[in-house]
Amino acid sequence: MNAEKNNTILLDHGAGGKASHALFSEMILPLFSNEYLAMGDDGAVYSVPAGKMAFSTDSYVVDPIFFNGGNIGDLAVNGTVNDIAMCGAIPLYISVGLIIEEGLPINDFQEIITSMATAADRAGVKIVTGDTKVVPRGKADKIFINTSGVGMIPEGVNVSGSRALPGDKIILSGTMADHGIAILTAREGLTFDGDLKTDSAPLNHMVKTMLSSGCEVHVLRDPTRGGVGTTLNEIASQSGVGMTLFEKDLPIKKPVNGVCELLGFDPLYIANEGKLLAIVPEKQASKVLDLIKADTFGKNAAIIGEVTDQRPGKVFLETAIGGQRLVDMLTGEQLPRIC
Amino acid sequence: MNAEKNNTILLDHGAGGKASHALFSEMILPLFSNEYLAMGDDGAVYSVPAGKMAFSTDSYVVDPIFFNGGNIGDLAVNGTVNDIAMCGAIPLYISVGLIIEEGLPINDFQEIITSMATAADRAGVKIVTGDTKVVPRGKADKIFINTSGVGMIPEGVNVSGSRALPGDKIILSGTMADHGIAILTAREGLTFDGDLKTDSAPLNHMVKTMLSSGCEVHVLRDPTRGGVGTTLNEIASQSGVGMTLFEKDLPIKKPVNGVCELLGFDPLYIANEGKLLAIVPEKQASKVLDLIKADTFGKNAAIIGEVTDQRPGKVFLETAIGGQRLVDMLTGEQLPRIC
C-alpha cells in the first residue's frame, strides 16, 4: 500500500471484509469500548425493566465537519442524546451509522470518532451498535453520521409537545443561535471579535434533575433546525395554544447578535445544539429556572414567554419597543447543512 | 414555483421549516401512519415489558436505487428487520433517517417511501420516528437511508455468533448471491437470460417460527456484505471453531451461477439480502431445515456444512471434485455499494 492509501478511508473499509473488520476492531472498538459492542453481532442486546421507552434518530450532514467548539462527531452524539432527553427519558444506548466518502483522511476520521466517544462518556450513554459504509469520491461529502438511541422514561413522567397549557411559562435554557452562527462563520471563513462557537452539549443531566425534582414539566424540546421560532410554532400547533414571547428577555450573546444584525439573520430561526425549551406551569417556573441555571449548560437560562389561549397555533413576539409581530415557522432555508 | 421546483426535492425540504413539515405531514406520515409517529415529538415513546431487547442500525447507499425486485426503500426496512431478527428478537419499531440529494424527483421519493411502508407492513413493524436531511446537488448520490430498530427477545432465547459448537450443522435458507448479482446487472445495464432479481425479504417470521418451535438455535446471521463466506468466517472467529462447507450442497440459481462464472465472481462472497445462516445442533438440523423450507422465503434452504473443532477460525470448502480449499474472509471490494 502506498502512503496515500494508508492515510485515507478506502472503499474496502466499507466492503464488509478484512479492511472493514480492521477498521472496526483497531480504530472504532477500542474507542467505544463496551460489552455490547464487543459481542460483534448484528445488533446489541440489553435488558430493560418494564416501562416506557423513547427511541429517536437523526442524521448529521453538517458542513464543515470541523468548527469552533466541536465537530460532526460530538454533534451527532449530543443531538440524539438530547432528542431522547426531550421525550423525558434517560438516554442509555446509541447506535452509529457512518457514511464516509472515499478519501477522508484517517486522521480526520480518528478525530471525529474520538469526539463521539468523549461525548458519549460525558452524556453517560454507550455506543452499542453501528455500521460503516464507504461511497466513492464525489458521491458524499466527507462524512455523514446517523445516530439513533433509546432511553427509559421514569415512571410518572409525561412530556410531549402536545401538553402546553395556557398560563404555562416558556423557559429557554441559554443563549440563542450560537451553533448556527458558529457554522456560518466557519463555512464562510468570516472572522469576528468575540467567542462564536457551537453550544453543542448534552442536556440529559439537566433534564434528569428537572424531572426528578418533583416539578411538573409539560413540554421539553431542543430548538435545533429552524430555531426557537420554528420549534415554538410546532409546539403551539401540537398543543392548540398561542404563545407570546418577550424580545427583551431573549438571551443572546452580543457577538452572535452582532453577526445576525450584520448579515440580516433573525436569531429566532438559527439552530441551537445545546439548548432546550421547557414549558412548565407558572407556579413552578421559577423553581425550574433555578434548577436549569444550576446546570453547567444552563447558566444563561431565562423565562422568555408564556402560553396563552389566544390565537391558537400562533406565536407572537412583544418587541422591545412595545409592538407585536408574528413569529411564523421558518420559510425557506437560511443556512443549509447546519447539523 | 416553477415546474422543476415542484417535482423535485429542494434544500427547503430538509431545513426544518414549512417545507419540511409539509413533506412530513403530506407525504411521509400518511404512508407510515401510526400513533407513535403521529405524536410529532423528537422521538417515539412506547411501552415494553421487562426483558431482553435487541437494537440494530444500518445505512443503505445502494447504487442504483431501483433494481429488479426492489429499491433502496424496502431494502433498508428488510435489512434492519433482519438484523434484529438475527439477534433472536421480534422486531417492533423502526426509525428512518433520510439523506436526500437536492433534485431527487418527487416521484422517485414517493416510490421509495411507499416501498418502505409496504415492507414495514409485511414484516409487521412500525416506522415510529424519523429525520430528513437534504444536501446540495453533488454532495450525496440521490438518497441514502439509515434504518435503526428495536425488538424484544423472547424469554429463553440466546442466539449469538459466539455460540457455534463443533458438531453443529450449518443451514443456509436459500440460494446465494441473488442480491449482489441483481445490483451488478442493474448497474452495468447487463442483460442475461433468467430471473436475476434481489432476494430482499423480511426473515423475522421465519426466525419466530424457528425459535418458538422449541428447537435449539445457536447462531443466526444474515450473510449480506461479504456474503456467506465472510459471514461464516466471522462466526468461526467469534466462536473459536472451524467449519467445513460442501460445494455440492450450496444452493445457487443457474443464471446467477452463470453470471458469476462469466465475470469471475465467487458467489460465496456476493451479498444476500433475504437469506439467513442458522447454526443448530445436529440432532435438530433436519427439523429446523423443514421449518425454514415451509416459510415463503426458505423454499431452497439446505444444510451446507458443519462446525468442527479443527483449525479454529477457519472455513474450508470441500469442492465437488473432492478437494479442499480455504474460504477466507473477503479481501478488497468486489462490488461497491451493494446495500
mmCIF file of N, CA and C in Angstrom, chain A residues 12 14-18 21 39-48 50-59 83 86-87 93 95 129-133 136 138-141 144 146 148 153 160-161 221-222 225 230 234 238 328-330 332-333 337 339, chain B residues 12 14-18 21 39-48 50-59 83 86-87 93 95 129-133 136 138-141 144 146 148 153 160-161 221-222 225 230 234 238 328-333 337 339:
data_model
loop_
_atom_site.group_PDB
_atom_site.id
_atom_site.type_symbol
_atom_site.label_atom_id
_atom_site.label_comp_id
_atom_site.label_asym_id
_atom_site.label_seq_id
_atom_site.Cartn_x
_atom_site.Cartn_y
_atom_site.Cartn_z
ATOM 1 N N ASP A 12 -12.689 -0.264 0.376
ATOM 2 C CA ASP A 12 -12.564 -1.530 1.107
ATOM 3 C C ASP A 12 -13.022 -1.434 2.554
ATOM 4 N N GLY A 14 -15.484 -0.161 3.690
ATOM 5 C CA GLY A 14 -16.927 -0.318 3.805
ATOM 6 C C GLY A 14 -17.454 -1.583 3.163
ATOM 7 N N ALA A 15 -16.565 -2.493 2.789
ATOM 8 C CA ALA A 15 -16.986 -3.644 1.988
ATOM 9 C C ALA A 15 -17.426 -4.840 2.814
ATOM 10 N N GLY A 16 -17.233 -4.771 4.120
ATOM 11 C CA GLY A 16 -17.655 -5.890 4.960
ATOM 12 C C GLY A 16 -16.616 -6.990 5.069
ATOM 13 N N GLY A 17 -15.459 -6.806 4.462
ATOM 14 C CA GLY A 17 -14.424 -7.829 4.509
ATOM 15 C C GLY A 17 -13.314 -7.488 5.498
ATOM 16 N N LYS A 18 -12.073 -7.849 5.117
ATOM 17 C CA LYS A 18 -10.954 -7.702 6.054
ATOM 18 C C LYS A 18 -10.695 -6.258 6.480
ATOM 19 N N HIS A 21 -13.263 -5.056 8.937
ATOM 20 C CA HIS A 21 -13.059 -5.618 10.273
ATOM 21 C C HIS A 21 -11.889 -4.956 10.989
ATOM 22 N N MET A 39 -19.520 -7.732 21.492
ATOM 23 C CA MET A 39 -20.125 -9.008 21.098
ATOM 24 C C MET A 39 -19.970 -9.260 19.602
ATOM 25 N N GLY A 40 -19.993 -8.192 18.814
ATOM 26 C CA GLY A 40 -19.770 -8.352 17.377
ATOM 27 C C GLY A 40 -20.940 -8.980 16.629
ATOM 28 N N ASP A 41 -22.138 -8.945 17.194
ATOM 29 C CA ASP A 41 -23.300 -9.482 16.499
ATOM 30 C C ASP A 41 -23.973 -8.402 15.651
ATOM 31 N N ASP A 42 -25.061 -8.783 14.978
ATOM 32 C CA ASP A 42 -25.737 -7.849 14.074
ATOM 33 C C ASP A 42 -26.437 -6.712 14.814
ATOM 34 N N GLY A 43 -26.644 -6.878 16.078
ATOM 35 C CA GLY A 43 -27.260 -5.833 16.889
ATOM 36 C C GLY A 43 -26.802 -5.995 18.315
ATOM 37 N N ALA A 44 -27.130 -4.999 19.146
ATOM 38 C CA ALA A 44 -26.781 -5.072 20.557
ATOM 39 C C ALA A 44 -27.954 -5.661 21.320
ATOM 40 N N VAL A 45 -27.665 -6.388 22.374
ATOM 41 C CA VAL A 45 -28.704 -6.972 23.220
ATOM 42 C C VAL A 45 -28.537 -6.432 24.630
ATOM 43 N N TYR A 46 -29.621 -5.884 25.197
ATOM 44 C CA TYR A 46 -29.571 -5.349 26.560
ATOM 45 C C TYR A 46 -30.875 -5.668 27.267
ATOM 46 N N SER A 47 -30.837 -5.635 28.592
ATOM 47 C CA SER A 47 -32.041 -5.914 29.376
ATOM 48 C C SER A 47 -32.704 -4.618 29.797
ATOM 49 N N VAL A 48 -34.020 -4.625 29.831
ATOM 50 C CA VAL A 48 -34.772 -3.445 30.280
ATOM 51 C C VAL A 48 -35.800 -3.865 31.320
ATOM 52 N N ALA A 50 -39.674 -3.279 32.860
ATOM 53 C CA ALA A 50 -40.945 -2.888 32.244
ATOM 54 C C ALA A 50 -41.102 -1.377 32.372
ATOM 55 N N GLY A 51 -41.642 -0.749 31.337
ATOM 56 C CA GLY A 51 -41.851 0.695 31.413
ATOM 57 C C GLY A 51 -41.942 1.342 30.059
ATOM 58 N N LYS A 52 -41.887 2.689 30.059
ATOM 59 C CA LYS A 52 -41.962 3.423 28.804
ATOM 60 C C LYS A 52 -40.549 3.744 28.313
ATOM 61 N N MET A 53 -40.356 3.581 27.012
ATOM 62 C CA MET A 53 -39.061 3.901 26.414
ATOM 63 C C MET A 53 -39.221 4.965 25.335
ATOM 64 N N ALA A 54 -38.155 5.715 25.106
ATOM 65 C CA ALA A 54 -38.115 6.668 23.998
ATOM 66 C C ALA A 54 -37.073 6.191 22.992
ATOM 67 N N PHE A 55 -37.336 6.440 21.708
ATOM 68 C CA PHE A 55 -36.484 5.977 20.596
ATOM 69 C C PHE A 55 -36.420 7.124 19.596
ATOM 70 N N SER A 56 -35.213 7.554 19.237
ATOM 71 C CA SER A 56 -35.086 8.695 18.339
ATOM 72 C C SER A 56 -33.937 8.498 17.360
ATOM 73 N N THR A 57 -33.984 9.217 16.242
ATOM 74 C CA THR A 57 -32.930 9.117 15.235
ATOM 75 C C THR A 57 -32.656 10.479 14.628
ATOM 76 N N ASP A 58 -31.423 10.713 14.194
ATOM 77 C CA ASP A 58 -31.068 11.935 13.480
ATOM 78 C C ASP A 58 -29.846 11.665 12.619
ATOM 79 N N SER A 59 -29.852 12.224 11.420
ATOM 80 C CA SER A 59 -28.669 12.148 10.570
ATOM 81 C C SER A 59 -27.985 13.507 10.577
ATOM 82 N N ASP A 83 -32.423 14.545 21.885
ATOM 83 C CA ASP A 83 -33.750 14.167 21.391
ATOM 84 C C ASP A 83 -34.416 13.157 22.325
ATOM 85 N N MET A 86 -35.471 14.929 25.482
ATOM 86 C CA MET A 86 -36.650 15.783 25.276
ATOM 87 C C MET A 86 -37.958 14.989 25.338
ATOM 88 N N CYS A 87 -37.858 13.675 25.272
ATOM 89 C CA CYS A 87 -39.037 12.823 25.496
ATOM 90 C C CYS A 87 -39.232 12.547 26.993
ATOM 91 N N TYR A 93 -28.601 3.909 25.315
ATOM 92 C CA TYR A 93 -27.832 3.244 24.263
ATOM 93 C C TYR A 93 -27.964 3.990 22.941
ATOM 94 N N SER A 95 -26.796 4.090 18.689
ATOM 95 C CA SER A 95 -26.228 3.428 17.511
ATOM 96 C C SER A 95 -25.575 4.480 16.624
ATOM 97 N N THR A 129 -23.959 -0.292 18.957
ATOM 98 C CA THR A 129 -24.066 -0.973 17.671
ATOM 99 C C THR A 129 -23.810 0.039 16.560
ATOM 100 N N GLY A 130 -23.361 -0.425 15.407
ATOM 101 C CA GLY A 130 -23.026 0.528 14.366
ATOM 102 C C GLY A 130 -22.859 -0.116 13.015
ATOM 103 N N ASP A 131 -22.590 0.735 12.043
ATOM 104 C CA ASP A 131 -22.477 0.290 10.651
ATOM 105 C C ASP A 131 -21.629 1.322 9.916
ATOM 106 N N THR A 132 -20.769 0.859 9.022
ATOM 107 C CA THR A 132 -19.925 1.762 8.245
ATOM 108 C C THR A 132 -20.083 1.483 6.757
ATOM 109 N N LYS A 133 -20.425 2.510 6.008
ATOM 110 C CA LYS A 133 -20.465 2.406 4.554
ATOM 111 C C LYS A 133 -19.467 3.407 3.988
ATOM 112 N N PRO A 136 -17.864 6.066 -3.192
ATOM 113 C CA PRO A 136 -16.751 6.613 -3.992
ATOM 114 C C PRO A 136 -16.667 8.142 -3.877
ATOM 115 N N GLY A 138 -16.850 11.925 -4.399
ATOM 116 C CA GLY A 138 -17.835 12.717 -5.122
ATOM 117 C C GLY A 138 -19.263 12.243 -4.935
ATOM 118 N N LYS A 139 -19.451 11.120 -4.205
ATOM 119 C CA LYS A 139 -20.801 10.587 -4.004
ATOM 120 C C LYS A 139 -21.348 10.889 -2.610
ATOM 121 N N ALA A 140 -20.536 11.525 -1.767
ATOM 122 C CA ALA A 140 -20.999 12.042 -0.482
ATOM 123 C C ALA A 140 -20.065 13.210 -0.180
ATOM 124 N N ASP A 141 -20.236 13.855 0.976
ATOM 125 C CA ASP A 141 -19.366 14.975 1.289
ATOM 126 C C ASP A 141 -18.626 14.712 2.600
ATOM 127 N N PHE A 144 -21.080 11.567 6.657
ATOM 128 C CA PHE A 144 -22.412 11.778 7.224
ATOM 129 C C PHE A 144 -22.563 10.779 8.376
ATOM 130 N N ASN A 146 -25.352 9.037 11.095
ATOM 131 C CA ASN A 146 -26.650 8.859 11.739
ATOM 132 C C ASN A 146 -26.427 8.323 13.145
ATOM 133 N N SER A 148 -28.896 6.918 16.334
ATOM 134 C CA SER A 148 -30.207 6.623 16.884
ATOM 135 C C SER A 148 -29.976 6.255 18.337
ATOM 136 N N ILE A 153 -38.027 6.106 30.244
ATOM 137 C CA ILE A 153 -38.748 7.240 30.819
ATOM 138 C C ILE A 153 -39.144 6.888 32.257
ATOM 139 N N SER A 160 -44.630 15.985 26.425
ATOM 140 C CA SER A 160 -44.917 15.942 24.985
ATOM 141 C C SER A 160 -45.194 17.337 24.472
ATOM 142 N N GLY A 161 -44.896 17.540 23.198
ATOM 143 C CA GLY A 161 -45.187 18.812 22.541
ATOM 144 C C GLY A 161 -46.671 19.151 22.535
ATOM 145 N N ARG A 221 -38.268 20.527 24.538
ATOM 146 C CA ARG A 221 -37.928 20.425 23.119
ATOM 147 C C ARG A 221 -36.628 21.187 22.900
ATOM 148 N N ASP A 222 -35.723 20.630 22.113
ATOM 149 C CA ASP A 222 -34.490 21.369 21.813
ATOM 150 C C ASP A 222 -34.645 22.090 20.468
ATOM 151 N N ARG A 225 -32.696 22.725 14.182
ATOM 152 C CA ARG A 225 -33.038 23.305 12.871
ATOM 153 C C ARG A 225 -34.311 24.132 12.976
ATOM 154 N N THR A 230 -39.295 28.382 15.090
ATOM 155 C CA THR A 230 -39.980 27.260 14.446
ATOM 156 C C THR A 230 -40.411 26.220 15.475
ATOM 157 N N GLU A 234 -44.172 24.720 16.262
ATOM 158 C CA GLU A 234 -44.553 23.299 16.272
ATOM 159 C C GLU A 234 -45.340 22.958 17.535
ATOM 160 N N GLN A 238 -49.078 21.680 17.934
ATOM 161 C CA GLN A 238 -49.382 20.382 18.551
ATOM 162 C C GLN A 238 -50.343 20.521 19.730
ATOM 163 N N ASP A 328 -43.558 33.461 12.619
ATOM 164 C CA ASP A 328 -44.072 32.339 11.842
ATOM 165 C C ASP A 328 -43.050 31.206 11.854
ATOM 166 N N MET A 329 -43.445 30.063 11.306
ATOM 167 C CA MET A 329 -42.497 28.974 11.117
ATOM 168 C C MET A 329 -41.501 29.399 10.032
ATOM 169 N N LEU A 330 -40.269 28.917 10.134
ATOM 170 C CA LEU A 330 -39.263 29.241 9.121
ATOM 171 C C LEU A 330 -39.758 28.890 7.718
ATOM 172 N N GLY A 332 -38.347 28.611 3.826
ATOM 173 C CA GLY A 332 -37.094 28.598 3.068
ATOM 174 C C GLY A 332 -35.931 28.183 3.935
ATOM 175 N N GLU A 333 -34.783 28.209 3.365
ATOM 176 C CA GLU A 333 -33.567 27.690 4.009
ATOM 177 C C GLU A 333 -32.623 28.852 4.240
ATOM 178 N N ARG A 337 -27.368 22.748 5.851
ATOM 179 C CA ARG A 337 -26.389 21.823 6.452
ATOM 180 C C ARG A 337 -25.765 22.361 7.737
ATOM 181 N N CYS A 339 -26.603 21.026 10.617
ATOM 182 C CA CYS A 339 -26.458 19.906 11.552
ATOM 183 C C CYS A 339 -26.469 18.583 10.791
ATOM 184 N N ASP B 12 -34.985 23.255 0.916
ATOM 185 C CA ASP B 12 -36.009 23.640 1.898
ATOM 186 C C ASP B 12 -36.653 22.444 2.588
ATOM 187 N N GLY B 14 -35.395 19.986 3.746
ATOM 188 C CA GLY B 14 -34.590 19.496 4.855
ATOM 189 C C GLY B 14 -34.245 20.565 5.873
ATOM 190 N N ALA B 15 -34.906 21.734 5.768
ATOM 191 C CA ALA B 15 -34.488 22.868 6.592
ATOM 192 C C ALA B 15 -35.185 22.928 7.945
ATOM 193 N N GLY B 16 -36.175 22.072 8.157
ATOM 194 C CA GLY B 16 -36.861 22.087 9.442
ATOM 195 C C GLY B 16 -38.000 23.090 9.509
ATOM 196 N N GLY B 17 -38.270 23.784 8.418
ATOM 197 C CA GLY B 17 -39.342 24.778 8.419
ATOM 198 C C GLY B 17 -40.599 24.282 7.721
ATOM 199 N N LYS B 18 -41.282 25.211 7.029
ATOM 200 C CA LYS B 18 -42.585 24.878 6.450
ATOM 201 C C LYS B 18 -42.518 23.745 5.424
ATOM 202 N N HIS B 21 -42.104 20.410 7.086
ATOM 203 C CA HIS B 21 -43.329 19.945 7.730
ATOM 204 C C HIS B 21 -44.340 19.448 6.711
ATOM 205 N N MET B 39 -47.484 11.507 16.877
ATOM 206 C CA MET B 39 -47.283 12.397 18.022
ATOM 207 C C MET B 39 -46.459 13.627 17.640
ATOM 208 N N GLY B 40 -45.546 13.463 16.706
ATOM 209 C CA GLY B 40 -44.753 14.596 16.237
ATOM 210 C C GLY B 40 -43.719 15.091 17.238
ATOM 211 N N ASP B 41 -43.328 14.264 18.178
ATOM 212 C CA ASP B 41 -42.297 14.678 19.135
ATOM 213 C C ASP B 41 -40.905 14.316 18.615
ATOM 214 N N ASP B 42 -39.867 14.643 19.400
ATOM 215 C CA ASP B 42 -38.490 14.413 18.962
ATOM 216 C C ASP B 42 -38.138 12.935 18.890
ATOM 217 N N GLY B 43 -38.951 12.112 19.530
ATOM 218 C CA GLY B 43 -38.723 10.679 19.483
ATOM 219 C C GLY B 43 -40.040 9.977 19.687
ATOM 220 N N ALA B 44 -40.038 8.667 19.492
ATOM 221 C CA ALA B 44 -41.245 7.874 19.727
ATOM 222 C C ALA B 44 -41.206 7.328 21.145
ATOM 223 N N VAL B 45 -42.367 7.203 21.758
ATOM 224 C CA VAL B 45 -42.464 6.648 23.104
ATOM 225 C C VAL B 45 -43.336 5.395 23.044
ATOM 226 N N TYR B 46 -42.823 4.287 23.582
ATOM 227 C CA TYR B 46 -43.588 3.035 23.586
ATOM 228 C C TYR B 46 -43.331 2.301 24.901
ATOM 229 N N SER B 47 -44.258 1.396 25.241
ATOM 230 C CA SER B 47 -44.107 0.627 26.479
ATOM 231 C C SER B 47 -43.504 -0.735 26.180
ATOM 232 N N VAL B 48 -42.682 -1.214 27.078
ATOM 233 C CA VAL B 48 -42.085 -2.544 26.926
ATOM 234 C C VAL B 48 -42.267 -3.330 28.218
ATOM 235 N N ALA B 50 -40.612 -6.123 30.905
ATOM 236 C CA ALA B 50 -39.236 -6.405 31.323
ATOM 237 C C ALA B 50 -38.681 -7.524 30.450
ATOM 238 N N GLY B 51 -37.413 -7.422 30.076
ATOM 239 C CA GLY B 51 -36.823 -8.487 29.271
ATOM 240 C C GLY B 51 -35.618 -8.025 28.494
ATOM 241 N N LYS B 52 -35.186 -8.881 27.553
ATOM 242 C CA LYS B 52 -34.028 -8.545 26.730
ATOM 243 C C LYS B 52 -34.493 -7.927 25.417
ATOM 244 N N MET B 53 -33.801 -6.864 25.013
ATOM 245 C CA MET B 53 -34.123 -6.219 23.744
ATOM 246 C C MET B 53 -32.908 -6.251 22.824
ATOM 247 N N ALA B 54 -33.186 -6.191 21.515
ATOM 248 C CA ALA B 54 -32.120 -6.052 20.516
ATOM 249 C C ALA B 54 -32.273 -4.702 19.833
ATOM 250 N N PHE B 55 -31.145 -4.106 19.461
ATOM 251 C CA PHE B 55 -31.102 -2.763 18.871
ATOM 252 C C PHE B 55 -30.062 -2.818 17.755
ATOM 253 N N SER B 56 -30.452 -2.411 16.546
ATOM 254 C CA SER B 56 -29.525 -2.513 15.422
ATOM 255 C C SER B 56 -29.664 -1.321 14.484
ATOM 256 N N THR B 57 -28.636 -1.059 13.702
ATOM 257 C CA THR B 57 -28.669 0.057 12.757
ATOM 258 C C THR B 57 -27.952 -0.329 11.466
ATOM 259 N N ASP B 58 -28.373 0.235 10.360
ATOM 260 C CA ASP B 58 -27.703 0.045 9.076
ATOM 261 C C ASP B 58 -27.992 1.234 8.175
ATOM 262 N N SER B 59 -26.987 1.684 7.444
ATOM 263 C CA SER B 59 -27.197 2.723 6.435
ATOM 264 C C SER B 59 -27.162 2.072 5.065
ATOM 265 N N ASP B 83 -31.597 -7.765 10.724
ATOM 266 C CA ASP B 83 -30.530 -7.655 11.729
ATOM 267 C C ASP B 83 -31.084 -7.858 13.143
ATOM 268 N N MET B 86 -31.916 -11.516 13.606
ATOM 269 C CA MET B 86 -30.711 -12.347 13.759
ATOM 270 C C MET B 86 -30.189 -12.336 15.201
ATOM 271 N N CYS B 87 -30.677 -11.395 15.998
ATOM 272 C CA CYS B 87 -30.362 -11.407 17.431
ATOM 273 C C CYS B 87 -31.341 -12.310 18.192
ATOM 274 N N TYR B 93 -40.118 -1.810 16.333
ATOM 275 C CA TYR B 93 -40.138 -0.407 15.939
ATOM 276 C C TYR B 93 -38.890 -0.058 15.133
ATOM 277 N N SER B 95 -36.740 3.154 13.000
ATOM 278 C CA SER B 95 -36.540 4.576 12.710
ATOM 279 C C SER B 95 -35.983 4.722 11.304
ATOM 280 N N THR B 129 -40.285 6.809 14.119
ATOM 281 C CA THR B 129 -39.593 8.090 14.271
ATOM 282 C C THR B 129 -38.646 8.255 13.086
ATOM 283 N N GLY B 130 -38.341 9.500 12.741
ATOM 284 C CA GLY B 130 -37.505 9.700 11.568
ATOM 285 C C GLY B 130 -36.911 11.085 11.490
ATOM 286 N N ASP B 131 -36.142 11.294 10.442
ATOM 287 C CA ASP B 131 -35.426 12.546 10.256
ATOM 288 C C ASP B 131 -35.096 12.674 8.769
ATOM 289 N N THR B 132 -35.227 13.879 8.237
ATOM 290 C CA THR B 132 -34.925 14.108 6.830
ATOM 291 C C THR B 132 -33.915 15.227 6.684
ATOM 292 N N LYS B 133 -32.827 14.943 5.987
ATOM 293 C CA LYS B 133 -31.853 15.977 5.650
ATOM 294 C C LYS B 133 -31.754 16.048 4.131
ATOM 295 N N PRO B 136 -26.998 19.715 -0.866
ATOM 296 C CA PRO B 136 -26.971 20.274 -2.226
ATOM 297 C C PRO B 136 -26.564 19.233 -3.272
ATOM 298 N N GLY B 138 -24.764 17.075 -5.846
ATOM 299 C CA GLY B 138 -23.356 16.703 -5.925
ATOM 300 C C GLY B 138 -22.737 16.385 -4.580
ATOM 301 N N LYS B 139 -23.504 16.557 -3.486
ATOM 302 C CA LYS B 139 -22.953 16.286 -2.154
ATOM 303 C C LYS B 139 -23.438 14.954 -1.586
ATOM 304 N N ALA B 140 -24.317 14.271 -2.299
ATOM 305 C CA ALA B 140 -24.706 12.901 -1.966
ATOM 306 C C ALA B 140 -25.096 12.267 -3.295
ATOM 307 N N ASP B 141 -25.546 11.005 -3.278
ATOM 308 C CA ASP B 141 -25.927 10.368 -4.544
ATOM 309 C C ASP B 141 -27.385 9.929 -4.454
ATOM 310 N N PHE B 144 -29.655 8.390 0.527
ATOM 311 C CA PHE B 144 -29.097 7.407 1.450
ATOM 312 C C PHE B 144 -30.130 7.227 2.563
ATOM 313 N N ASN B 146 -30.809 5.550 6.433
ATOM 314 C CA ASN B 146 -30.451 4.779 7.627
ATOM 315 C C ASN B 146 -31.730 4.257 8.260
ATOM 316 N N SER B 148 -32.805 2.164 11.825
ATOM 317 C CA SER B 148 -32.422 1.527 13.078
ATOM 318 C C SER B 148 -33.683 0.881 13.613
ATOM 319 N N ILE B 153 -36.604 -9.859 22.700
ATOM 320 C CA ILE B 153 -36.119 -11.240 22.592
ATOM 321 C C ILE B 153 -36.969 -12.122 23.520
ATOM 322 N N SER B 160 -26.250 -16.075 19.361
ATOM 323 C CA SER B 160 -25.108 -15.179 19.155
ATOM 324 C C SER B 160 -24.089 -15.838 18.252
ATOM 325 N N GLY B 161 -23.350 -15.014 17.540
ATOM 326 C CA GLY B 161 -22.277 -15.506 16.685
ATOM 327 C C GLY B 161 -21.201 -16.248 17.449
ATOM 328 N N ARG B 221 -27.500 -15.509 11.448
ATOM 329 C CA ARG B 221 -26.796 -14.366 10.864
ATOM 330 C C ARG B 221 -27.211 -14.255 9.405
ATOM 331 N N ASP B 222 -27.458 -13.042 8.937
ATOM 332 C CA ASP B 222 -27.788 -12.898 7.515
ATOM 333 C C ASP B 222 -26.528 -12.522 6.736
ATOM 334 N N ARG B 225 -23.302 -8.029 3.127
ATOM 335 C CA ARG B 225 -21.995 -7.648 2.575
ATOM 336 C C ARG B 225 -20.949 -8.701 2.908
ATOM 337 N N THR B 230 -17.687 -14.640 4.026
ATOM 338 C CA THR B 230 -17.194 -13.723 5.058
ATOM 339 C C THR B 230 -17.976 -13.890 6.357
ATOM 340 N N GLU B 234 -16.602 -14.787 10.130
ATOM 341 C CA GLU B 234 -16.858 -14.001 11.348
ATOM 342 C C GLU B 234 -17.311 -14.901 12.488
ATOM 343 N N GLN B 238 -15.629 -15.673 16.003
ATOM 344 C CA GLN B 238 -16.303 -15.350 17.272
ATOM 345 C C GLN B 238 -16.423 -16.578 18.176
ATOM 346 N N ASP B 328 -11.484 -17.798 2.755
ATOM 347 C CA ASP B 328 -11.003 -16.729 3.635
ATOM 348 C C ASP B 328 -12.061 -15.640 3.727
ATOM 349 N N MET B 329 -11.832 -14.681 4.601
ATOM 350 C CA MET B 329 -12.697 -13.508 4.628
ATOM 351 C C MET B 329 -12.453 -12.702 3.353
ATOM 352 N N LEU B 330 -13.486 -12.018 2.870
ATOM 353 C CA LEU B 330 -13.348 -11.185 1.667
ATOM 354 C C LEU B 330 -12.208 -10.184 1.835
ATOM 355 N N THR B 331 -11.341 -10.114 0.837
ATOM 356 C CA THR B 331 -10.293 -9.096 0.814
ATOM 357 C C THR B 331 -10.599 -8.155 -0.336
ATOM 358 N N GLY B 332 -10.592 -6.883 -0.074
ATOM 359 C CA GLY B 332 -10.883 -5.921 -1.134
ATOM 360 C C GLY B 332 -12.367 -5.834 -1.395
ATOM 361 N N GLU B 333 -12.728 -5.033 -2.367
ATOM 362 C CA GLU B 333 -14.127 -4.717 -2.645
ATOM 363 C C GLU B 333 -14.482 -5.302 -3.994
ATOM 364 N N ARG B 337 -21.098 -0.564 -2.983
ATOM 365 C CA ARG B 337 -22.465 -0.015 -2.851
ATOM 366 C C ARG B 337 -23.551 -1.009 -3.246
ATOM 367 N N CYS B 339 -25.431 -2.372 -0.900
ATOM 368 C CA CYS B 339 -26.562 -2.204 0.022
ATOM 369 C C CYS B 339 -26.468 -0.835 0.687
#
